[in-house]
C-alpha atoms as a PDB file:
ATOM      1  CA  UNK A   1    -105.973 134.590 105.197  1.00  0.00           C
ATOM      2  CA  UNK A   2    -108.226 132.991 107.232  1.00  0.00           C
ATOM      3  CA  UNK A   3    -107.837 133.143 111.261  1.00  0.00           C
ATOM      4  CA  UNK A   4    -109.821 132.497 114.416  1.00  0.00           C
ATOM      5  CA  UNK A   5    -107.920 134.145 117.384  1.00  0.00           C
ATOM      6  CA  UNK A   6    -109.144 133.389 121.006  1.00  0.00           C
ATOM      7  CA  UNK A   7    -108.250 135.764 123.932  1.00  0.00           C
ATOM      8  CA  UNK A   8    -109.297 136.496 127.184  1.00  0.00           C
ATOM      9  CA  UNK A   9    -108.236 133.390 129.193  1.00  0.00           C
ATOM     10  CA  UNK A  10    -106.738 133.458 132.335  1.00  0.00           C
ATOM     11  CA  UNK A  11    -106.866 132.640 135.885  1.00  0.00           C
ATOM     12  CA  UNK A  12    -109.658 133.051 137.850  1.00  0.00           C
ATOM     13  CA  UNK A  13    -111.185 131.979 141.510  1.00  0.00           C
ATOM     14  CA  UNK A  14    -114.156 129.726 141.442  1.00  0.00           C
ATOM     15  CA  UNK A  15    -117.589 131.939 141.701  1.00  0.00           C
ATOM     16  CA  UNK A  16    -115.562 134.160 139.128  1.00  0.00           C
ATOM     17  CA  UNK A  17    -116.369 135.300 135.636  1.00  0.00           C
ATOM     18  CA  UNK A  18    -114.520 135.810 132.224  1.00  0.00           C
ATOM     19  CA  UNK A  19    -115.373 136.734 128.849  1.00  0.00           C
ATOM     20  CA  UNK A  20    -113.594 134.826 126.158  1.00  0.00           C
ATOM     21  CA  UNK A  21    -113.467 136.489 122.366  1.00  0.00           C
ATOM     22  CA  UNK A  22    -113.055 134.899 119.329  1.00  0.00           C
ATOM     23  CA  UNK A  23    -111.676 137.354 116.518  1.00  0.00           C
ATOM     24  CA  UNK A  24    -112.381 136.100 112.869  1.00  0.00           C
ATOM     25  CA  UNK A  25    -110.362 137.520 109.769  1.00  0.00           C
ATOM     26  CA  UNK A  26    -110.177 136.486 106.058  1.00  0.00           C
ATOM     27  CA  UNK A  27    -114.040 135.117 105.601  1.00  0.00           C
ATOM     28  CA  UNK A  28    -117.426 136.609 106.505  1.00  0.00           C
ATOM     29  CA  UNK A  29    -118.191 135.481 109.783  1.00  0.00           C
ATOM     30  CA  UNK A  30    -121.858 136.163 109.155  1.00  0.00           C
ATOM     31  CA  UNK A  31    -122.102 133.250 107.179  1.00  0.00           C
ATOM     32  CA  UNK A  32    -120.880 130.826 109.736  1.00  0.00           C
ATOM     33  CA  UNK A  33    -121.887 129.283 112.987  1.00  0.00           C
ATOM     34  CA  UNK A  34    -119.298 129.494 115.402  1.00  0.00           C
ATOM     35  CA  UNK A  35    -118.812 126.625 118.139  1.00  0.00           C
ATOM     36  CA  UNK A  36    -116.884 126.945 121.122  1.00  0.00           C
ATOM     37  CA  UNK A  37    -114.927 123.589 122.726  1.00  0.00           C
ATOM     38  CA  UNK A  38    -112.578 123.065 125.448  1.00  0.00           C
ATOM     39  CA  UNK A  39    -110.158 120.579 126.385  1.00  0.00           C
ATOM     40  CA  UNK A  40    -108.562 119.591 129.831  1.00  0.00           C
ATOM     41  CA  UNK A  41    -105.207 117.813 130.304  1.00  0.00           C
ATOM     42  CA  UNK A  42    -105.868 113.844 129.758  1.00  0.00           C
ATOM     43  CA  UNK A  43    -109.470 114.466 128.517  1.00  0.00           C
ATOM     44  CA  UNK A  44    -111.450 114.553 125.479  1.00  0.00           C
ATOM     45  CA  UNK A  45    -112.304 117.878 123.495  1.00  0.00           C
ATOM     46  CA  UNK A  46    -115.847 118.710 124.291  1.00  0.00           C
ATOM     47  CA  UNK A  47    -118.306 121.329 122.850  1.00  0.00           C
ATOM     48  CA  UNK A  48    -119.597 123.932 125.251  1.00  0.00           C
ATOM     49  CA  UNK A  49    -121.447 126.179 123.228  1.00  0.00           C
ATOM     50  CA  UNK A  50    -123.016 126.852 119.499  1.00  0.00           C
ATOM     51  CA  UNK A  51    -124.188 130.035 117.926  1.00  0.00           C
ATOM     52  CA  UNK A  52    -125.879 130.106 114.404  1.00  0.00           C
ATOM     53  CA  UNK A  53    -124.670 132.453 111.886  1.00  0.00           C
ATOM     54  CA  UNK A  54    -127.082 135.033 112.484  1.00  0.00           C
ATOM     55  CA  UNK A  55    -127.016 134.842 116.258  1.00  0.00           C
ATOM     56  CA  UNK A  56    -130.636 133.756 116.702  1.00  0.00           C
ATOM     57  CA  UNK A  57    -130.151 130.090 118.036  1.00  0.00           C
ATOM     58  CA  UNK A  58    -127.700 129.233 120.571  1.00  0.00           C
ATOM     59  CA  UNK A  59    -126.861 126.100 122.223  1.00  0.00           C
ATOM     60  CA  UNK A  60    -124.871 124.833 125.369  1.00  0.00           C
ATOM     61  CA  UNK A  61    -123.706 121.932 127.089  1.00  0.00           C
ATOM     62  CA  UNK A  62    -125.714 120.912 130.169  1.00  0.00           C
ATOM     63  CA  UNK A  63    -122.471 121.170 132.247  1.00  0.00           C
ATOM     64  CA  UNK A  64    -122.161 125.314 131.446  1.00  0.00           C
ATOM     65  CA  UNK A  65    -126.150 126.103 130.808  1.00  0.00           C
ATOM     66  CA  UNK A  66    -127.106 128.605 132.897  1.00  0.00           C
ATOM     67  CA  UNK A  67    -123.652 130.008 133.598  1.00  0.00           C
ATOM     68  CA  UNK A  68    -122.369 130.565 130.139  1.00  0.00           C
ATOM     69  CA  UNK A  69    -123.442 132.729 127.480  1.00  0.00           C
ATOM     70  CA  UNK A  70    -122.469 132.737 123.560  1.00  0.00           C
ATOM     71  CA  UNK A  71    -122.650 135.951 121.561  1.00  0.00           C
ATOM     72  CA  UNK A  72    -121.534 137.434 118.409  1.00  0.00           C
ATOM     73  CA  UNK A  73    -121.190 140.743 116.719  1.00  0.00           C
ATOM     74  CA  UNK A  74    -120.956 140.073 113.349  1.00  0.00           C
ATOM     75  CA  UNK A  75    -119.941 143.803 111.941  1.00  0.00           C
ATOM     76  CA  UNK A  76    -116.716 143.278 114.447  1.00  0.00           C
ATOM     77  CA  UNK A  77    -116.179 139.977 113.602  1.00  0.00           C
ATOM     78  CA  UNK A  78    -116.062 138.445 117.063  1.00  0.00           C
ATOM     79  CA  UNK A  79    -117.884 136.005 118.984  1.00  0.00           C
ATOM     80  CA  UNK A  80    -117.976 135.913 122.500  1.00  0.00           C
ATOM     81  CA  UNK A  81    -118.247 133.406 125.352  1.00  0.00           C
ATOM     82  CA  UNK A  82    -119.400 134.724 128.795  1.00  0.00           C
ATOM     83  CA  UNK A  83    -118.538 132.638 131.671  1.00  0.00           C
ATOM     84  CA  UNK A  84    -120.157 133.196 134.837  1.00  0.00           C
ATOM     85  CA  UNK A  85    -119.854 131.395 138.589  1.00  0.00           C
ATOM     86  CA  UNK A  86    -116.625 129.405 137.319  1.00  0.00           C
ATOM     87  CA  UNK A  87    -115.876 125.964 138.650  1.00  0.00           C
ATOM     88  CA  UNK A  88    -112.864 124.232 138.698  1.00  0.00           C
ATOM     89  CA  UNK A  89    -114.083 121.599 136.591  1.00  0.00           C
ATOM     90  CA  UNK A  90    -114.401 124.583 133.878  1.00  0.00           C
ATOM     91  CA  UNK A  91    -110.312 124.581 133.673  1.00  0.00           C
ATOM     92  CA  UNK A  92    -108.998 123.859 129.876  1.00  0.00           C
ATOM     93  CA  UNK A  93    -107.964 124.987 126.910  1.00  0.00           C
ATOM     94  CA  UNK A  94    -110.795 127.019 125.286  1.00  0.00           C
ATOM     95  CA  UNK A  95    -111.043 126.930 121.631  1.00  0.00           C
ATOM     96  CA  UNK A  96    -113.566 128.631 118.840  1.00  0.00           C
ATOM     97  CA  UNK A  97    -114.091 127.174 115.626  1.00  0.00           C
ATOM     98  CA  UNK A  98    -115.988 127.620 112.357  1.00  0.00           C
ATOM     99  CA  UNK A  99    -119.038 125.650 111.036  1.00  0.00           C
ATOM    100  CA  UNK A 100    -121.620 125.892 107.950  1.00  0.00           C
ATOM    101  CA  UNK A 101    -123.988 128.472 108.749  1.00  0.00           C
ATOM    102  CA  UNK A 102    -126.078 126.365 111.364  1.00  0.00           C
ATOM    103  CA  UNK A 103    -125.089 124.435 114.610  1.00  0.00           C
ATOM    104  CA  UNK A 104    -127.445 121.754 114.127  1.00  0.00           C
ATOM    105  CA  UNK A 105    -127.935 118.361 115.898  1.00  0.00           C
ATOM    106  CA  UNK A 106    -124.235 117.761 115.557  1.00  0.00           C
ATOM    107  CA  UNK A 107    -122.791 120.865 116.848  1.00  0.00           C
ATOM    108  CA  UNK A 108    -121.000 119.284 119.495  1.00  0.00           C
ATOM    109  CA  UNK A 109    -118.819 117.207 117.248  1.00  0.00           C
ATOM    110  CA  UNK A 110    -115.612 118.482 116.568  1.00  0.00           C
ATOM    111  CA  UNK A 111    -115.294 116.764 113.266  1.00  0.00           C
ATOM    112  CA  UNK A 112    -118.327 119.335 112.147  1.00  0.00           C
ATOM    113  CA  UNK A 113    -116.099 122.214 112.138  1.00  0.00           C
ATOM    114  CA  UNK A 114    -113.531 123.017 109.385  1.00  0.00           C
ATOM    115  CA  UNK A 115    -111.096 125.690 111.253  1.00  0.00           C
ATOM    116  CA  UNK A 116    -110.083 126.107 114.712  1.00  0.00           C
ATOM    117  CA  UNK A 117    -108.315 129.186 116.690  1.00  0.00           C
ATOM    118  CA  UNK A 118    -105.164 128.154 118.477  1.00  0.00           C
ATOM    119  CA  UNK A 119    -106.826 128.151 122.219  1.00  0.00           C
ATOM    120  CA  UNK A 120    -106.664 130.309 125.291  1.00  0.00           C
ATOM    121  CA  UNK A 121    -106.141 128.612 128.512  1.00  0.00           C
ATOM    122  CA  UNK A 122    -108.778 129.071 131.153  1.00  0.00           C
ATOM    123  CA  UNK A 123    -107.738 128.032 134.964  1.00  0.00           C
ATOM    124  CA  UNK A 124    -110.180 128.045 137.751  1.00  0.00           C
ATOM    125  CA  UNK A 125    -108.589 127.654 140.870  1.00  0.00           C
ATOM    126  CA  UNK A 126    -108.475 129.010 144.490  1.00  0.00           C
END
């Protein structure tokens, strides 16, 4: 059964860090690019980051560049999003999603991904 499960969210103070995990099952993770998206209340879902199937290419939205790092361990069937220096505007539900092999020019378009996890809440507040 195909499944993506996000975990690692929670409440953190501004300037703090969290590491999100996206655990895959039911398919070969190493054959797919994985993207991270987030959606805050009342806002459109936005692409945050993407990593190619091999892990050699990574992409970040300008809003998180220099603070977030995406990585993957295909043997463990897990993709990670390390989030440092968190800001209140990072507060959102974070989703991981599956995409064909490469992130490509449209990696931030949600309709390019064919399967989604359930999301994990990240709240950044003092």
